[in-house]
Tab-separated table of C-alpha atoms in Angstrom:
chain	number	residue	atom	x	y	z
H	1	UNK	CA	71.607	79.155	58.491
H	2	UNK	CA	68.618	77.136	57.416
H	3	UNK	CA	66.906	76.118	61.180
H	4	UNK	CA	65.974	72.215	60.237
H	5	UNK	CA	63.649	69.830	61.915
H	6	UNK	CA	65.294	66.382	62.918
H	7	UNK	CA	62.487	64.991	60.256
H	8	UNK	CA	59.837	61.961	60.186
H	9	UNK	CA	62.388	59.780	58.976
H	10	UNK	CA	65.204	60.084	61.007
H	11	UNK	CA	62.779	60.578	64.543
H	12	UNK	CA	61.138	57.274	63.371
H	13	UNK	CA	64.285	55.605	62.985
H	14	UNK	CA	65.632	55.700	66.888
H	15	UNK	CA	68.619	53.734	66.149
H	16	UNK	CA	69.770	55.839	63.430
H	17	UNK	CA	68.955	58.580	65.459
H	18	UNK	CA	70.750	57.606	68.757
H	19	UNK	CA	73.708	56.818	66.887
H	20	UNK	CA	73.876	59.892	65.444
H	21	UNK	CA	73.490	62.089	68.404
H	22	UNK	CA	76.461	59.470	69.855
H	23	UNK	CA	78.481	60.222	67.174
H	24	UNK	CA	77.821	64.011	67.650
H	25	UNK	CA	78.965	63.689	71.461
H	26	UNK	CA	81.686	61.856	70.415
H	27	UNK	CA	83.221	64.293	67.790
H	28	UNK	CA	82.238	67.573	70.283
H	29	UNK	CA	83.878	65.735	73.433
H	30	UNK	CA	87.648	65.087	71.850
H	31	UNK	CA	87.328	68.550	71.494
H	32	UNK	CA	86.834	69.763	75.133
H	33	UNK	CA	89.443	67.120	76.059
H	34	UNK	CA	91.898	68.927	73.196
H	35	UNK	CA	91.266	71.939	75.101
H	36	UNK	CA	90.406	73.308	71.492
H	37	UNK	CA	87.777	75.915	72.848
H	38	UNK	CA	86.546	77.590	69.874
H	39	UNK	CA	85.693	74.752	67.649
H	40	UNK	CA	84.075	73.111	70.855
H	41	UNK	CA	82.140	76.460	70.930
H	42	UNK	CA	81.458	76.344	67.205
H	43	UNK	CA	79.213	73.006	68.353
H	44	UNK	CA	76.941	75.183	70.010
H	45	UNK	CA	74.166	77.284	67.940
H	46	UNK	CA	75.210	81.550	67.772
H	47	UNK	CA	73.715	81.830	70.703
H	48	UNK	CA	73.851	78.953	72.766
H	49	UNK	CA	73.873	78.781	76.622
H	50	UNK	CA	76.497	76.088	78.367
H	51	UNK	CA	75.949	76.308	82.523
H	52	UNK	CA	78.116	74.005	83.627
H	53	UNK	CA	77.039	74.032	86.986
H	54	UNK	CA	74.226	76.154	89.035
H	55	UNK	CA	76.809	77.838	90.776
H	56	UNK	CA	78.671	79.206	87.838
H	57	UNK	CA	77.038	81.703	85.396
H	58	UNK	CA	76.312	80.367	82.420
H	59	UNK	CA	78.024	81.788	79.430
H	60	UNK	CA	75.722	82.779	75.844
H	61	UNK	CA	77.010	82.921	72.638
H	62	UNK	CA	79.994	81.193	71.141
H	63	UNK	CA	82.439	83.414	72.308
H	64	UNK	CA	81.587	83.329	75.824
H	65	UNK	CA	81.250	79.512	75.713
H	66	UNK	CA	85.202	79.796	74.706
H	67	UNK	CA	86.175	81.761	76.710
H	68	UNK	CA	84.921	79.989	80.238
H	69	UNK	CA	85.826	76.940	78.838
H	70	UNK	CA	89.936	78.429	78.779
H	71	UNK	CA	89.322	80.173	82.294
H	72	UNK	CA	88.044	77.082	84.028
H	73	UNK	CA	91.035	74.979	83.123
H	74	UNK	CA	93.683	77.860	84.223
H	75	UNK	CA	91.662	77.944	87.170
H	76	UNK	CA	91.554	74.222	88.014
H	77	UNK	CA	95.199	73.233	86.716
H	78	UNK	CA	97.062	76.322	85.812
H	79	UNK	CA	100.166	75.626	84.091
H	80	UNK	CA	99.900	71.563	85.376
H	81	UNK	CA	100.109	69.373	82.171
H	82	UNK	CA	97.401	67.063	82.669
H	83	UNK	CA	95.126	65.164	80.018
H	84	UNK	CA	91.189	65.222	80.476
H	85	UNK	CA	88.582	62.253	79.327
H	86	UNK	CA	85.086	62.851	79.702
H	87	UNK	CA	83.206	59.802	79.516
H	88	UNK	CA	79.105	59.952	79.088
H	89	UNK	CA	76.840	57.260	79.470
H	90	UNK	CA	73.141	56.410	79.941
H	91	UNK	CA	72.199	58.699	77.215
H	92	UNK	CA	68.235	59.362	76.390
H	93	UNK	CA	67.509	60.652	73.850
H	94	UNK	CA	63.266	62.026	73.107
H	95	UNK	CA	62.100	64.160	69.849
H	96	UNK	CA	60.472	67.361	71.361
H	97	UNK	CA	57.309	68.170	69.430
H	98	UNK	CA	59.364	71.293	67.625
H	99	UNK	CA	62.039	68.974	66.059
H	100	UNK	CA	64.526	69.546	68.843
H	101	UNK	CA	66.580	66.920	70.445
H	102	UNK	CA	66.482	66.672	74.379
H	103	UNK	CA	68.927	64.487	76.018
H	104	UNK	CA	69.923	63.394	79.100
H	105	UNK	CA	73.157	61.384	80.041
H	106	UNK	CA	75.691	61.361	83.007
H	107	UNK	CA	79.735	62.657	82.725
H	108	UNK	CA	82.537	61.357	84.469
H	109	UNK	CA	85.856	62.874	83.647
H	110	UNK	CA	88.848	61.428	84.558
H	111	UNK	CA	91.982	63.530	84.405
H	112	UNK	CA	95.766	62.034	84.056
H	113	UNK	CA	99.072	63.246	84.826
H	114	UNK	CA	102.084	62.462	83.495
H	115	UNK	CA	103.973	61.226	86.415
H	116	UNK	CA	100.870	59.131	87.811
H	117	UNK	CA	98.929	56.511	85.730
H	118	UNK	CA	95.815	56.157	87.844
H	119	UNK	CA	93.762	59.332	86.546
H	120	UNK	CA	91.729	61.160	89.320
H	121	UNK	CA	87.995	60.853	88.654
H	122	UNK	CA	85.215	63.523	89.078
H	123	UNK	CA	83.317	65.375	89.012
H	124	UNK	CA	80.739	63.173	88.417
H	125	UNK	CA	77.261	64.786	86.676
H	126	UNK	CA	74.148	65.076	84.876
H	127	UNK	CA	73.801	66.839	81.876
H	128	UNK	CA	70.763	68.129	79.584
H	129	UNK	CA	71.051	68.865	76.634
H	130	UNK	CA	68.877	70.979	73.910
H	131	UNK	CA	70.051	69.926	70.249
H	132	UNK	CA	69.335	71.093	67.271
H	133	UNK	CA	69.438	70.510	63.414
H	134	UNK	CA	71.012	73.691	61.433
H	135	UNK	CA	72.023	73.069	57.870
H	136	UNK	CA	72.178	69.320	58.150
H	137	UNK	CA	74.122	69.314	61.031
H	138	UNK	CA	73.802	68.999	65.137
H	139	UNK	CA	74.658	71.643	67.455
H	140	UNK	CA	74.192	72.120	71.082
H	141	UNK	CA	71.377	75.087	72.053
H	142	UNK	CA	71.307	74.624	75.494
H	143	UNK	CA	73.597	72.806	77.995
H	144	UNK	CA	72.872	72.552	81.695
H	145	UNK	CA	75.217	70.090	83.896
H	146	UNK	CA	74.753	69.508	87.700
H	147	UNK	CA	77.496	68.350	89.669
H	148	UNK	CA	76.111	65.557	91.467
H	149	UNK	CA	77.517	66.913	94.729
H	150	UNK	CA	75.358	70.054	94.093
H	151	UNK	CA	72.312	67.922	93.582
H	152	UNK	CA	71.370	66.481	97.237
């Protein structure tokens, strides 16, 4: 894998830039909510960290990142058919002086079920991310989220 810069052009354009980075999160995100675990792991560099909340380790690598992903939704809804939207917003978006991407944005997911229409909402966070640029395309290094009840 050829490790890329996001490039002069692209950091000076912050429209095209935000818009891809939207589109990324938007591609990566109908993923978690398809439960598809390992291509929402295959978003994230070889070795990429997601810690989805300080009191859960954080899992590294791919595999790992799978993995959790599949035991934290047997843990939270077992066999329960339910259907899971995350929604981000506020996103920020800053060039880091090495061509990395660091963004910030907030997550609410909302989760349906099939015999109720309202969805339940929560938890509601913060996440950061660390992107990078490998062979033309994005992928997540680093993900830290923090519950928002964990973060008074």
């Amino acid at each position: 894998m050829t490790v890329q810069t996001i490039g002069e052009g692209l950091a000076a354009d912050e429209g095209a830039l935000y818009a891809r980075v939207q589109q990324f999160y938007a591609e990566q995100v109908a993923l978690l909510d398809d439960l598809r675990a390992v291509e929402f792991a295959a978003t994230f560099t070889e070795d990429g960290v997601f810690a989805p909340s300080p009191s859960v380790p954080a899992a590294h690598g791919r595999a790992a990142i799978a993995a959790a992903l599949l035991a934290a939704h047997e843990r939270r809804f077992r066999s329960e058919e339910v259907r899971r939207r995350h929604w981000y917003n506020m996103l920020r978006v800053s060039v880091r002086p090495d061509g990395a991407l660091h963004t910030r944005y907030y997550t609410l997911v909302a989760v349906t079920r099939p015999w109720n229409p309202v969805p339940d909402i929560g938890p509601s966070s913060v996440v950061e991310d660390l992107l990078v640029l490998r062979d033309g395309a994005l992928l997540t290094r680093e993900r830290r989220v923090v519950p928002d009840h964990l973060s008074f």
